[in-house]
Short mmCIF file of C-alpha atoms in Angstrom, two decimals:
data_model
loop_
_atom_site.label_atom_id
_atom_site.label_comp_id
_atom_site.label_asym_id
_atom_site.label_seq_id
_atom_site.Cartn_x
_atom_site.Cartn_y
_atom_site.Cartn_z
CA UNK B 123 -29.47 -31.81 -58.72
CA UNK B 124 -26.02 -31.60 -59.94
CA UNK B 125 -23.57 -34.16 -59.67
CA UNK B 126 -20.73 -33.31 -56.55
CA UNK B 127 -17.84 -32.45 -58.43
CA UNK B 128 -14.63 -34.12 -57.86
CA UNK B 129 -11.31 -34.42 -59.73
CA UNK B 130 -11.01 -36.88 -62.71
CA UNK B 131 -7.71 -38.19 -61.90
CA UNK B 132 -5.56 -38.75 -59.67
CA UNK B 133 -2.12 -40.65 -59.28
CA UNK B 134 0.47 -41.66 -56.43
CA UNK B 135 3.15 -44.06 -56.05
CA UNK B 136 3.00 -46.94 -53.74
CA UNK B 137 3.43 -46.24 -49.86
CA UNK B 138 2.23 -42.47 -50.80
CA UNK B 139 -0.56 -41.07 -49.49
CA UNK B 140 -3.57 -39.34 -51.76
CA UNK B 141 -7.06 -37.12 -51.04
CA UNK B 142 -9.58 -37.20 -53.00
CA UNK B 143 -11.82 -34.17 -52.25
CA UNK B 144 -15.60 -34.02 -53.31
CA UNK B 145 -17.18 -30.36 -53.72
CA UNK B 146 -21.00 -30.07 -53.17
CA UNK B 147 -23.14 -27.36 -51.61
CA UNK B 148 -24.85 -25.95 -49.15
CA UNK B 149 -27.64 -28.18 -49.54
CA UNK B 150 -26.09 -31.07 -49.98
CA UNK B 151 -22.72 -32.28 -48.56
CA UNK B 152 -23.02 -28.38 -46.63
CA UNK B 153 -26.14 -29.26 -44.82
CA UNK B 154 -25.83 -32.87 -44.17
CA UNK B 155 -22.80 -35.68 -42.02
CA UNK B 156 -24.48 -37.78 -44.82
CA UNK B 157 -21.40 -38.52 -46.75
CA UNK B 158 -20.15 -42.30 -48.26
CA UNK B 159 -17.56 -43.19 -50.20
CA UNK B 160 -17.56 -46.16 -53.12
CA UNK B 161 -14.63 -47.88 -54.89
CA UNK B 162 -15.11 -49.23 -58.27
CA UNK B 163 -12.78 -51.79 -60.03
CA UNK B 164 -13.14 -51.99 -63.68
CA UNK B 165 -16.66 -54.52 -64.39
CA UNK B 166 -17.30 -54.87 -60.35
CA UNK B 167 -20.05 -53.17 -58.43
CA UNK B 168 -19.36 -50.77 -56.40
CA UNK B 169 -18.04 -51.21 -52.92
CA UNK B 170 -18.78 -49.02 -49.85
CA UNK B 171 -15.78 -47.87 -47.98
CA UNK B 172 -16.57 -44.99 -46.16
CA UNK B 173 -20.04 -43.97 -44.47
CA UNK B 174 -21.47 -41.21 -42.71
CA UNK B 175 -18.25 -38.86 -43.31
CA UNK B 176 -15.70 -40.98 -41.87
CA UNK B 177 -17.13 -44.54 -40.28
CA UNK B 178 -15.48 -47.70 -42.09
CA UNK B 179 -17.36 -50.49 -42.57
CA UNK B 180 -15.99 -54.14 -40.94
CA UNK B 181 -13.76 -55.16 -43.42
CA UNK B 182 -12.27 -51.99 -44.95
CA UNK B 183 -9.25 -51.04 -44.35
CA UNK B 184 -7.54 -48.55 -41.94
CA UNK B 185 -6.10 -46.77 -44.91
CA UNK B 186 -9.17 -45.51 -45.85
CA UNK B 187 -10.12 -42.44 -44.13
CA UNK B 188 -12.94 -39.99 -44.62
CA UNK B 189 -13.26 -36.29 -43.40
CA UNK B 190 -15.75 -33.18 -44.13
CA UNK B 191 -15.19 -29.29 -43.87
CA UNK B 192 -18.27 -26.78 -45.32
CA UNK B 193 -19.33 -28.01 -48.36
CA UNK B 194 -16.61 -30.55 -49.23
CA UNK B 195 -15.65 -33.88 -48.50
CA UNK B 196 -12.36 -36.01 -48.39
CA UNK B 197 -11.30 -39.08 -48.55
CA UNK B 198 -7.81 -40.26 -47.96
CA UNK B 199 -5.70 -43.41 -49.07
CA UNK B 200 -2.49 -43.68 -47.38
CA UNK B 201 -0.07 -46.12 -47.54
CA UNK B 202 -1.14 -46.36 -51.30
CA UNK B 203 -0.77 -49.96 -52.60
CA UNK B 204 -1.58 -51.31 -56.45
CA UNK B 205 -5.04 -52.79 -55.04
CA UNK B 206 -6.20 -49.24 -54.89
CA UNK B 207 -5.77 -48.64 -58.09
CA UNK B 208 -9.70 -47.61 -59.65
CA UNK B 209 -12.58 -45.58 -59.55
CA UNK B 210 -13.90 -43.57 -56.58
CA UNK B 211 -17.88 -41.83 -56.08
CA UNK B 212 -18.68 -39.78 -53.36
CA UNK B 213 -21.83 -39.25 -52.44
CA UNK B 214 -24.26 -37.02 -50.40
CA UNK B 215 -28.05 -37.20 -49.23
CA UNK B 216 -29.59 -33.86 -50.32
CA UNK B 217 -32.72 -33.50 -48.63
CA UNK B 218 -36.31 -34.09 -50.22
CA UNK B 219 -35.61 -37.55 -50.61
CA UNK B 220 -32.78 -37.41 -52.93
CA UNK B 221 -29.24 -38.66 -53.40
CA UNK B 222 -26.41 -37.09 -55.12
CA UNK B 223 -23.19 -39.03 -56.78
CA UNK B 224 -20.10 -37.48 -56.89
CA UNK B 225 -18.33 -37.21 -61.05
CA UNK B 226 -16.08 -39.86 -59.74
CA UNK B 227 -12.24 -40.34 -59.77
CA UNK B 228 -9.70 -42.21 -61.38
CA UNK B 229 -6.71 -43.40 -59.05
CA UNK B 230 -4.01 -44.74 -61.04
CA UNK B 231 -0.84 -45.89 -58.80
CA UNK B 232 2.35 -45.07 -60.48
CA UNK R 48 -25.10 -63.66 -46.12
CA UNK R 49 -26.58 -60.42 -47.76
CA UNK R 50 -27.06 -60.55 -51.30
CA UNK R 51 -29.40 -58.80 -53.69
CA UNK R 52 -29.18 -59.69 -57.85
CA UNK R 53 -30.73 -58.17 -60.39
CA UNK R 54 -32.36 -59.46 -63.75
CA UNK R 55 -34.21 -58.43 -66.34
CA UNK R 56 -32.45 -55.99 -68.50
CA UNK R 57 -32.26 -56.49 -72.12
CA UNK R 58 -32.61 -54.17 -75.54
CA UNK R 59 -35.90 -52.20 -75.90
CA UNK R 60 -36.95 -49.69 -78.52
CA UNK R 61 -37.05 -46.29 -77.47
CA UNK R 62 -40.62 -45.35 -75.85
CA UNK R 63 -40.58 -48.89 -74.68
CA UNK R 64 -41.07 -50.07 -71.43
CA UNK R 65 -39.05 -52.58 -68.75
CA UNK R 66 -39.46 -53.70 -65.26
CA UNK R 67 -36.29 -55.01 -63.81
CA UNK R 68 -36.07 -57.13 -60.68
CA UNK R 69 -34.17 -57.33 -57.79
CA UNK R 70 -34.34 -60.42 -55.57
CA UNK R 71 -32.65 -60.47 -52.37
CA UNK R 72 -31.26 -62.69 -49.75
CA UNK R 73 -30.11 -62.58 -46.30
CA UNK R 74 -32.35 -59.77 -45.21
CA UNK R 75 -35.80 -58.32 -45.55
CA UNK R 76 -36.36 -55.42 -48.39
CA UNK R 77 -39.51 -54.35 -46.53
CA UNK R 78 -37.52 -53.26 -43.45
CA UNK R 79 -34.30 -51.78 -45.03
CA UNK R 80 -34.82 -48.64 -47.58
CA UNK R 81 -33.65 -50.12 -51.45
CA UNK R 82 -31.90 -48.12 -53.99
CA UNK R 83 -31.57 -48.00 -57.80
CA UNK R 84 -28.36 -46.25 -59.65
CA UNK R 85 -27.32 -46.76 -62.63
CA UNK R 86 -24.44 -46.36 -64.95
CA UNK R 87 -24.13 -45.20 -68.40
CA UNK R 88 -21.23 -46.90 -70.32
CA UNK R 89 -17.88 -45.30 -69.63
CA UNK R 90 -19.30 -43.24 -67.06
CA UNK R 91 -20.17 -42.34 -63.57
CA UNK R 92 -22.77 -43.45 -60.94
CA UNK R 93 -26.70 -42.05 -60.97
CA UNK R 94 -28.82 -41.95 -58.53
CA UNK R 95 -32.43 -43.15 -59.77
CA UNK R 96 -34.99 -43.80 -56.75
CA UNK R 97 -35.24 -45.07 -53.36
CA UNK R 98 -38.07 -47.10 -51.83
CA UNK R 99 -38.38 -46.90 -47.87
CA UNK R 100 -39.41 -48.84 -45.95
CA UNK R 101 -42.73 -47.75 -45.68
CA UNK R 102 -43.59 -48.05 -49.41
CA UNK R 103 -42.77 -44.22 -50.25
CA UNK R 104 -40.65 -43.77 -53.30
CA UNK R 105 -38.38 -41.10 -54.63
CA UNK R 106 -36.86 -40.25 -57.70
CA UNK R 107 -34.38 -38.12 -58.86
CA UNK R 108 -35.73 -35.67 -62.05
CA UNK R 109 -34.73 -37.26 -64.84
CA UNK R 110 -37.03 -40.09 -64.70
CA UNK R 111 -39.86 -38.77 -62.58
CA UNK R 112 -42.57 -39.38 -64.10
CA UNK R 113 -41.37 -42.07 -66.22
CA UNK R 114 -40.29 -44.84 -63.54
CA UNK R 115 -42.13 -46.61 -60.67
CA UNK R 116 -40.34 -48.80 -57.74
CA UNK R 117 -42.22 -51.13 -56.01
CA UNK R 118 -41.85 -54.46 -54.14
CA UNK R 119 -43.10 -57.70 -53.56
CA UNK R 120 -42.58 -58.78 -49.94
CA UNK R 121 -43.65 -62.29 -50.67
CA UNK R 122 -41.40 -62.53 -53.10
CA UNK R 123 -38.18 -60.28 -51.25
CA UNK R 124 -38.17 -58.75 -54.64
CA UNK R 125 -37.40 -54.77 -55.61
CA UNK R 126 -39.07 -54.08 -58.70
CA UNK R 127 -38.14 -51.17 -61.45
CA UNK R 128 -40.93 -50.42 -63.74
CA UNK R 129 -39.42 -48.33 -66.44
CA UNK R 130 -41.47 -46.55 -69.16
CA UNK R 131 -41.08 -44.20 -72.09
CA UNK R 132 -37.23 -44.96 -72.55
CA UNK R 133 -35.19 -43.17 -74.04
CA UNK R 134 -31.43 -43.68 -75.56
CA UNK R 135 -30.28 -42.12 -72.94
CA UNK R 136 -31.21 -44.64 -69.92
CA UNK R 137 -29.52 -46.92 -71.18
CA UNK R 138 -26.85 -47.95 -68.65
CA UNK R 139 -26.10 -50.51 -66.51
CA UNK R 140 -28.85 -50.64 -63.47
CA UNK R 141 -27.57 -51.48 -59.65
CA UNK R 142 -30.08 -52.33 -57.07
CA UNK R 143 -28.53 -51.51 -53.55
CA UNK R 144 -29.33 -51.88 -50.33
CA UNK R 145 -29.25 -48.56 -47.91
CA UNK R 146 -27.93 -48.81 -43.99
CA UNK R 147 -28.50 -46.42 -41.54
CA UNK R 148 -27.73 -42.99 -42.40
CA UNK R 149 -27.58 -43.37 -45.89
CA UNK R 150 -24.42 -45.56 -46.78
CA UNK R 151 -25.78 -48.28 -49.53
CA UNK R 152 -23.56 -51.28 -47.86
CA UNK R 153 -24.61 -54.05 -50.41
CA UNK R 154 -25.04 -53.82 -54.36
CA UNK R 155 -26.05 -56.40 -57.03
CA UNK R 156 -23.88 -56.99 -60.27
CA UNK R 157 -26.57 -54.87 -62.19
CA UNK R 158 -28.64 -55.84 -65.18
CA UNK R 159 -27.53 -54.16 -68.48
CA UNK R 160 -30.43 -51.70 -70.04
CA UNK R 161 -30.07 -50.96 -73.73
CA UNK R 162 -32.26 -48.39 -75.26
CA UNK R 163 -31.91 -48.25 -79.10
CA UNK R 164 -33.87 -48.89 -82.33
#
């Protein structure tokens, strides 16, 4: 199973708004609404932010927004602030008992 | 509160073996599914295996074979039996708990893995 492929960086200025898109397949991201979203500061675990597509967790914020179309997801920042600023996995159940992690994503905020 | 930490990691030869632990708190690992993923330095997330709740486990290809997950409900302790090593497991290892549908809504600090001679 490949890893979902998703740009390496990506950069906006405070207040802007940025999507982070995660490419799969048919018989992964394709198939199933099995989508979540991490963020990763520098040292930290990873946080969940984004489940099942688009559901937020208590405790996330309303900036974070998830979506899905064929075989690729997106997640969306707006209102970009400097807290934002670090890594970002997608990732997708892909049947036979398996999970897939996206390449993940560097957000720098200008 | 739901916590899970994990211990054991530490520098082994290649063709060596390790079992790391995961102990967690605030919830029952026999009734949730539990995760392993791990991280090579400098790089991105890996999926390694999944335990569900009914004792099945899962593991993605590149240590099939090689790995075993278990737990000790006694104990509320994931287990990672690792064996054969190679230099290129060695990574940081994250035990995580999985919600419903999939979203893995609670992660340890990890346990560093080195595999080198």
């Amino acid at each position: 199973q490949s890893a979902l492929t998703q740009p390496a960086s990506v950069s906006g200025s405070p207040g802007q708004s940025i999507t982070i898109s995660c490419t799969g397949t048919y018989s992964d991201i394709g198939t199933f609404n099995l989508v979540s979203w991490y963020q990763q500061y520098p040292g930290k675990a990873p946080k969940l932010i984004i489940g099942e597509v688009s559901k937020r967790p208590s405790g996330v914020s309303h900036r974070f927004s998830g979506s899905k179309s064929g075989n690729t997801a997106s997640l969306t920042i707006s209102g970009l602030q400097a807290e934002d600023e670090g890594a970002y996995y997608c990732c997708s159940y892909a049947g036979s008992d398996t999970l897939v992690f996206g390449s993940g994503t560097k957000l720098s905020v200008l | 509160e739901v916590q899970v930490v994990e211990s054991g990691g530490g520098l082994v030869q290649p063709g060596g073996s390790l079992t790391l632990s995961c102990t967690a708190s605030g919830f029952s690992v026999s009734a949730h599914y539990m995760t392993w993923v791990r991280q090579a330095p400098g790089k991105g997330l890996e999926w390694v295996s999944v335990l569900y709740d009914d004792g099945s486990a899962y593991y993605a290809e590149s240590v099939k074979g090689r790995f075993t997950t278990s737990r000790d409900t006694s104990k509320n302790t994931l287990y990672l039996q690792m064996n054969s090593l190679r230099v290129e497991d060695t990574a940081l290892f994250y035990c995580a708990r999985v919600a419903l549908n999939w979203p893995l809504d609670s992660w340890g600090q990890g346990t560093l893995v080195t595999v080198s001679s």
